[in-house]
Coordinates of C-alpha atoms in Angstrom, one line a residue:
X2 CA 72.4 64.0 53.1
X3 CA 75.6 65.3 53.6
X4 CA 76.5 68.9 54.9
X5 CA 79.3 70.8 55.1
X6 CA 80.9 72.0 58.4
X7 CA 79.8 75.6 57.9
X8 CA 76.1 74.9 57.4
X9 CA 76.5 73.4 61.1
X10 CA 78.5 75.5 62.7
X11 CA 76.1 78.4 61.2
X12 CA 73.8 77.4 63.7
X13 CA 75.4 77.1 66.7
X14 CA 76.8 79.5 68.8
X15 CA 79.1 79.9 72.0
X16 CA 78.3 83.1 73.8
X17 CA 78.9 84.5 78.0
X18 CA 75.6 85.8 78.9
X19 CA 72.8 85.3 81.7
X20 CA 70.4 83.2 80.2
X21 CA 67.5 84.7 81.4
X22 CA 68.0 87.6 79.2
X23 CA 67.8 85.5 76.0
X24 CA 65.3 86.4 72.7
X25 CA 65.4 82.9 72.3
X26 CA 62.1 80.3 71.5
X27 CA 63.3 79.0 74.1
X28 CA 65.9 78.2 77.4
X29 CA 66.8 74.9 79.2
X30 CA 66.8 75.1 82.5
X31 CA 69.1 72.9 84.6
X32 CA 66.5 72.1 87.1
X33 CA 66.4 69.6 90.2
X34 CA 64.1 66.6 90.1
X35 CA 61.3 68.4 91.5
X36 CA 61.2 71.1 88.9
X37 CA 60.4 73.7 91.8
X38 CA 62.9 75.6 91.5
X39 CA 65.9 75.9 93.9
X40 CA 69.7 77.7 93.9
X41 CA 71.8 78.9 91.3
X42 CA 70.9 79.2 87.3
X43 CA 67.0 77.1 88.5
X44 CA 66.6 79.9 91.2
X45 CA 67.5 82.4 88.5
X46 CA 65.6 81.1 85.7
X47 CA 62.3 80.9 88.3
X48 CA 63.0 84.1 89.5
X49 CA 63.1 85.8 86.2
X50 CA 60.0 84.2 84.9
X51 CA 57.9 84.8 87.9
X52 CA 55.0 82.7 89.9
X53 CA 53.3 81.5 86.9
X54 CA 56.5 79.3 86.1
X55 CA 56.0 77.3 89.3
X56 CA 52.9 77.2 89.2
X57 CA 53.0 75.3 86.1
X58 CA 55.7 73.2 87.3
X59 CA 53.7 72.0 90.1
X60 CA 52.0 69.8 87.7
X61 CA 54.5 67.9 85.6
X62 CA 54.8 65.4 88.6
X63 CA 58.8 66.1 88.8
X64 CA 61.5 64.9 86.0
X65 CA 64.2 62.3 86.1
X66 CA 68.0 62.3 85.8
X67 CA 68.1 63.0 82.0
X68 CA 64.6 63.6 80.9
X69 CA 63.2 66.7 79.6
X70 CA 59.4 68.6 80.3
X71 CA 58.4 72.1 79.2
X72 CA 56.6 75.1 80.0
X73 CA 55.5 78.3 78.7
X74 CA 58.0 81.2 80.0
X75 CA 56.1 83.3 81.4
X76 CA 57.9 86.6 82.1
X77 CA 60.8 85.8 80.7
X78 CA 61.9 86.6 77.2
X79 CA 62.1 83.5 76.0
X80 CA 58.6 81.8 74.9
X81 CA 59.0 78.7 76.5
X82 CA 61.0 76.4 78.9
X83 CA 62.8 73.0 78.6
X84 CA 63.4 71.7 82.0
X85 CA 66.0 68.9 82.6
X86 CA 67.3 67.2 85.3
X87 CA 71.5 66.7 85.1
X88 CA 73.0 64.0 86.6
X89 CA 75.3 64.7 90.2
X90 CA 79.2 63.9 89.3
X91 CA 80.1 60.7 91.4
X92 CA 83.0 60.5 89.7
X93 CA 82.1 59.1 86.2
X94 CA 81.6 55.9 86.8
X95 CA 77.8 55.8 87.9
X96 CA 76.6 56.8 84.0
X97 CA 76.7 60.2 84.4
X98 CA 78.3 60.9 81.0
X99 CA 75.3 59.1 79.7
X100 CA 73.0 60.9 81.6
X101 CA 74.2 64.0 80.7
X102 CA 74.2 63.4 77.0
X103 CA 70.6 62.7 77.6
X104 CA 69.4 65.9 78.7
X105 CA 71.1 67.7 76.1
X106 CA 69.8 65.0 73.6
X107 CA 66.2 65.1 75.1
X108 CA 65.9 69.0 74.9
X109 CA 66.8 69.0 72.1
X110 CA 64.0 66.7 70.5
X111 CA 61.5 67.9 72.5
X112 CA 62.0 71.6 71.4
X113 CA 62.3 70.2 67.5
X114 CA 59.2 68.2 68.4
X115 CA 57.4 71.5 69.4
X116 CA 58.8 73.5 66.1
X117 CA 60.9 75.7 68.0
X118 CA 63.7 77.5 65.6
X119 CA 66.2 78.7 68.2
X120 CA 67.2 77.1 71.9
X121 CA 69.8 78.2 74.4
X122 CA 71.3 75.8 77.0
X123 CA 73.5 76.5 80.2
X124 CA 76.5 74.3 81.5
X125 CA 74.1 71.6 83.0
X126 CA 75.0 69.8 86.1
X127 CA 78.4 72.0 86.5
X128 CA 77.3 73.7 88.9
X129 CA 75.7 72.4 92.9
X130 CA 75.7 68.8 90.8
X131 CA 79.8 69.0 90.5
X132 CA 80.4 67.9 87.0
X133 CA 84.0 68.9 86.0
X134 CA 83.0 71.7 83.7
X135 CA 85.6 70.6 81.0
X136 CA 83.6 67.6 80.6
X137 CA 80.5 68.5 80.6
X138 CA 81.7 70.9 78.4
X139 CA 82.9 67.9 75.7
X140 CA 79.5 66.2 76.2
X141 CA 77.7 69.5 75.4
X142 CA 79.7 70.3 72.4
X143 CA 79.9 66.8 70.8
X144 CA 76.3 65.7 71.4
X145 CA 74.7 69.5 69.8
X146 CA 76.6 68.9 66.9
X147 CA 75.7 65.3 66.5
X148 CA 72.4 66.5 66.6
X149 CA 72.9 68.9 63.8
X150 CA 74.8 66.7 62.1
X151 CA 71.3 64.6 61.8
X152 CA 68.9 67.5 61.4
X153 CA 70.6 69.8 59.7
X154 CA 67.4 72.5 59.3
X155 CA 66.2 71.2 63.3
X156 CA 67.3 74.9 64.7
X157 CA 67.7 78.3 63.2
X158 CA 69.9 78.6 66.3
X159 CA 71.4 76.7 69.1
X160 CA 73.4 78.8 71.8
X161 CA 75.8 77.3 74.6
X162 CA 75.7 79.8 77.1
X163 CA 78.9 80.5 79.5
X164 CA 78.1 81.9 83.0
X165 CA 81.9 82.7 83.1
X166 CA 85.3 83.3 81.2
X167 CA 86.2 79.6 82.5
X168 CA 83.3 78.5 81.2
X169 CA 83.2 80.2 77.8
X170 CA 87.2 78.4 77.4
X171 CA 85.9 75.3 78.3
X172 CA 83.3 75.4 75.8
X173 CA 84.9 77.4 72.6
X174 CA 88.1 74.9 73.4
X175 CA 86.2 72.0 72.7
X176 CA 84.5 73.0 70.0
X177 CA 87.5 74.2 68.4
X178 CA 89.1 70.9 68.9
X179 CA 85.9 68.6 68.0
X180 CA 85.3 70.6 64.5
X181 CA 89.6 71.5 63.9
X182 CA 89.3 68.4 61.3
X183 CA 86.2 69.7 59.7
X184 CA 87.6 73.2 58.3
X185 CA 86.5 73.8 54.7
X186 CA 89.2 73.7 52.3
X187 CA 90.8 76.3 49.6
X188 CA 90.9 80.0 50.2
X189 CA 89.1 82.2 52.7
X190 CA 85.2 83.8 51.6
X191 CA 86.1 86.7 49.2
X192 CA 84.5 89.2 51.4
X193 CA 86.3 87.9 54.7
X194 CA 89.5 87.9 52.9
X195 CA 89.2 91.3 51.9
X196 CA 88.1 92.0 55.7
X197 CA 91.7 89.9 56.6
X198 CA 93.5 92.0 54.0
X199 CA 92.1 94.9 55.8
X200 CA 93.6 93.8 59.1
X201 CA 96.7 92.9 57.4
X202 CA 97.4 97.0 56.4
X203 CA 96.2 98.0 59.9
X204 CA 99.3 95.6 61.4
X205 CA 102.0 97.4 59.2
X206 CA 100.8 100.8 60.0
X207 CA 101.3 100.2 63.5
X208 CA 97.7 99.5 65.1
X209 CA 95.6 96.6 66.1
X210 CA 94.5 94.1 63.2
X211 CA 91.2 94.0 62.9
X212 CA 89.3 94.8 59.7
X213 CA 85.9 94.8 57.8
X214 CA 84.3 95.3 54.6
X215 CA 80.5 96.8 54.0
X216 CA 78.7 94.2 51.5
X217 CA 75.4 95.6 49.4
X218 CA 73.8 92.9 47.2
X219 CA 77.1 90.8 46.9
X220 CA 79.1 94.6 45.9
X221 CA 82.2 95.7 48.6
X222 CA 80.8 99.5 49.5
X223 CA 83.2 100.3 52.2
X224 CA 86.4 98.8 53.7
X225 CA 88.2 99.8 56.7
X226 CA 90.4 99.2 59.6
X227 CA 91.1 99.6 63.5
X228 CA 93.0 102.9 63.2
X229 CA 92.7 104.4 66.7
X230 CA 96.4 103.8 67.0
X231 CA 97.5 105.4 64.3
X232 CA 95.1 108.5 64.4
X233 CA 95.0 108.2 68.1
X234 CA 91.0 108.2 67.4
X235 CA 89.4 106.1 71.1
X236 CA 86.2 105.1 69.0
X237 CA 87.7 104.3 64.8
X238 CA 87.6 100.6 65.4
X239 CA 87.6 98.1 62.7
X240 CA 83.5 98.0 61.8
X241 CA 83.5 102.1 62.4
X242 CA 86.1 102.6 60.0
X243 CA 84.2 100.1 57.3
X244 CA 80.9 102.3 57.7
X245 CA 82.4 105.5 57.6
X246 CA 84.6 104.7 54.6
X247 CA 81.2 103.6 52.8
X248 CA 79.9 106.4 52.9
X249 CA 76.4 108.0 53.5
X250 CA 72.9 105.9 52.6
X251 CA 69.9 106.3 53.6
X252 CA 68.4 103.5 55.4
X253 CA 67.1 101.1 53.2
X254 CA 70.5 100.7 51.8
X255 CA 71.9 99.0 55.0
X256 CA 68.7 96.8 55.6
X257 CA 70.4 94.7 52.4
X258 CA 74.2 94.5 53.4
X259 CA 76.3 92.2 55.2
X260 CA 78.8 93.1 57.5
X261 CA 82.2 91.2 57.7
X262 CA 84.6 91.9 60.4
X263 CA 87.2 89.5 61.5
X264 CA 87.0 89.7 65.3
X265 CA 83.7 89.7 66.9
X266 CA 82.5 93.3 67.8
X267 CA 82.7 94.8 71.0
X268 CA 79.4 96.9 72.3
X269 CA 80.7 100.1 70.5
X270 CA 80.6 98.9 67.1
X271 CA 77.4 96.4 67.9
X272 CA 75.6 99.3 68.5
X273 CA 76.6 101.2 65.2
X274 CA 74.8 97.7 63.8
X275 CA 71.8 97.5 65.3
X276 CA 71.6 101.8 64.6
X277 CA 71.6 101.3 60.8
X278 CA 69.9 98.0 61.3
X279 CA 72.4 95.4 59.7
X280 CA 70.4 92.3 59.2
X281 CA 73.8 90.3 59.0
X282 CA 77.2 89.6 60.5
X283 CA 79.6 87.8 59.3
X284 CA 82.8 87.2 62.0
X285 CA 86.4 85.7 61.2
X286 CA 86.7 84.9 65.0
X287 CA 85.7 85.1 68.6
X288 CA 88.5 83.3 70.3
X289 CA 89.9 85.8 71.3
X290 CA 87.6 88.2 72.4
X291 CA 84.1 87.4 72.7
X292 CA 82.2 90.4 71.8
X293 CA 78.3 91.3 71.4
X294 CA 77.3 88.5 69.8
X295 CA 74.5 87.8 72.3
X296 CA 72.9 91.6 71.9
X297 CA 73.2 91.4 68.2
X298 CA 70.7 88.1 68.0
X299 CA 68.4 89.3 70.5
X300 CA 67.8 91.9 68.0
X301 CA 67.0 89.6 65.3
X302 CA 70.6 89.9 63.5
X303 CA 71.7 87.0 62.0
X304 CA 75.9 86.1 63.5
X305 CA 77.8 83.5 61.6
X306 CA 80.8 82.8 63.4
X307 CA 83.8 81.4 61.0
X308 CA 86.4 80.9 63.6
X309 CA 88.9 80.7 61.0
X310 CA 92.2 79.5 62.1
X311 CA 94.4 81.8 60.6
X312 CA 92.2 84.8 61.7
X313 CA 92.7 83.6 65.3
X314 CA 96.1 83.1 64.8
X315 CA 96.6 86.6 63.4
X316 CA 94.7 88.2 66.9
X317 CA 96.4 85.7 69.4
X318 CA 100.2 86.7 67.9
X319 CA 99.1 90.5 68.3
X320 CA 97.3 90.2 71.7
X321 CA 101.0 88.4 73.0
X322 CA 103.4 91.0 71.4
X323 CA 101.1 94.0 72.6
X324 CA 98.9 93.3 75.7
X325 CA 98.9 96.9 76.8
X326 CA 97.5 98.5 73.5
X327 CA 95.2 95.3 73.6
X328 CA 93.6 96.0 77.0
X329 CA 93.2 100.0 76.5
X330 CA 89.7 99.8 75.5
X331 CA 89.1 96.7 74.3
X332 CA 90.0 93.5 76.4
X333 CA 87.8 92.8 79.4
X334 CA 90.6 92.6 81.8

């Protein structure tokens, strides 16, 4: 059966954030072959599920190069492990592209063999095992959406965590380049395009473009823009605008919208989401700035990430003609 870009790309997300943290089924855990914990993102993840984790590991007997075990999670918030072992880089010519695709291949079955709806994986092997993070980033990228590709309705959710910015370009670089030929055709969503006209009026009135719309039951309620420029408000960003402009509801009413906002929110307006519990966002792009995405789904909100070309394009031209208004408040430099 055949499905469209979007379905996949629904369901996997790139995202910078510690692991550990994760309200995930569950986390893969770049371990070393005798699962018992050790430096870096293993140390971590044992760390953060306490004693109970190695206990358990004690008695899988180890793992090899590109096979995957699990375990419960212990303390940690996600409900369960997958443990594999990556492959050290030797310079690519001892199967350690193969190996690699394993371990993401392997995790992935065993958590769709266990019913698991939602999985997050770090950069395995770039790490103490010295795999050149752009390609182990190409691997990662290429074999998740294979996987998709074949089971389609496998994962609610499949994350590809960054530890840092390099790693987060890596990753969103790839991706961008392996699905760049598999954009869906004819005119933006309505209700993003609104959201990208939005942006549009914010640009000619001299501030940053970034806009949204308020969605109830398929209706526009509210419609805004980042105006903080213009106003010289610090906090009227893009989503604020949108929900003050919609008015006032009482709380049921938002538990049935959608939020669309053309560049992924920053902690600010996330926070305005999860107050008036949102269940969904819908974002044109976070290219160039990565956002909340992260918090939002560990609070059950549902992120679909477009990553529309012409949204990033919009953001990048703005971020190079103004970098200082960019990086008042929002930028992370």
């Amino acid at each position: 059966m055949e499905h469209s870009a979007s379905q996949l790309k629904d369901h996997l997300s790139i995202i910078k954030a510690d692991i550990t943290t994760l309200h995930v089924d569950v986390i893969v855990n770049a371990a070393g072959n005798t699962l018992l914990g050790g430096g870096g993102m293993d140390g971590a993840i044992h760390d953060a599920a306490g004693p109970g984790l190695l206990e358990e590991c004690r008695k899988l007997g180890g793992c090899r190069v590109g096979e995957a075990k699990i375990t419960r999670g212990y303390d940690l918030p996600a409900k369960f492990v997958i443990h594999t072992v990556g492959p050290y880089w030797h310079g690519g010519h001892g199967g350690e592209p193969e190996n690699l695709r394993e371990c993401y291949l392997h995790s992935l079955q065993l958590a769709r063999e266990h019913g698991l709806s939602s999985i997050a994986f770090p950069a395995v092997s770039t790490g103490v095992f010295c795999y050149p993070k752009d390609k182990a980033a190409k691997i990662a990228v290429e074999t998740v959406l294979s996987f998709l590709r074949e089971y389609p309705d496998a994962f609610d959710r499949v994350i590809l965590t960054a530890f840092s910015d390099t790693d987060y370009t890596y990753l969103m670089d790839e991706y961008l380049r392996q699905t760049s030929g598999e954009q869906m055709p004819g005119p933006m969503d309505p209700f993003m395009q609104a959201a990208y006209e939005e942006a549009l009026t914010g640009r000619k009135e001299g501030g940053i473009p970034i806009g949204g719309v308020l969605v109830h039951q398929g209706v526009i309620v509210g419609r805004g823009h980042n105006r903080r420029v213009q106003l010289g408000n610090p906090i009227l960003h893009g989503e604020i605008d949108t929900l003050s402009n919609a008015g006032r509801h009482p709380a049921e009413f938002y538990r049935n919208c959608v939020l669309y906002t053309t560049l992924s929110p920053c902690i600010m307006c996330s926070g305005a989401i999860l107050l008036y519990r949102i269940p969904e966002v819908v974002v044109g792009e976070d290219v160039n700035y990565p956002g909340e995405k992260e918090l939002l789904m560990s609070r059950g909100v549902k992120v679909t990430i477009l990553n529309n070309k012409e949204l990033i394009g919009m953001m990048k031209k703005y971020i190079e003609e103004e970098p200082e208004v960019w990086n008042e408040d929002i930028s992370e430099e």
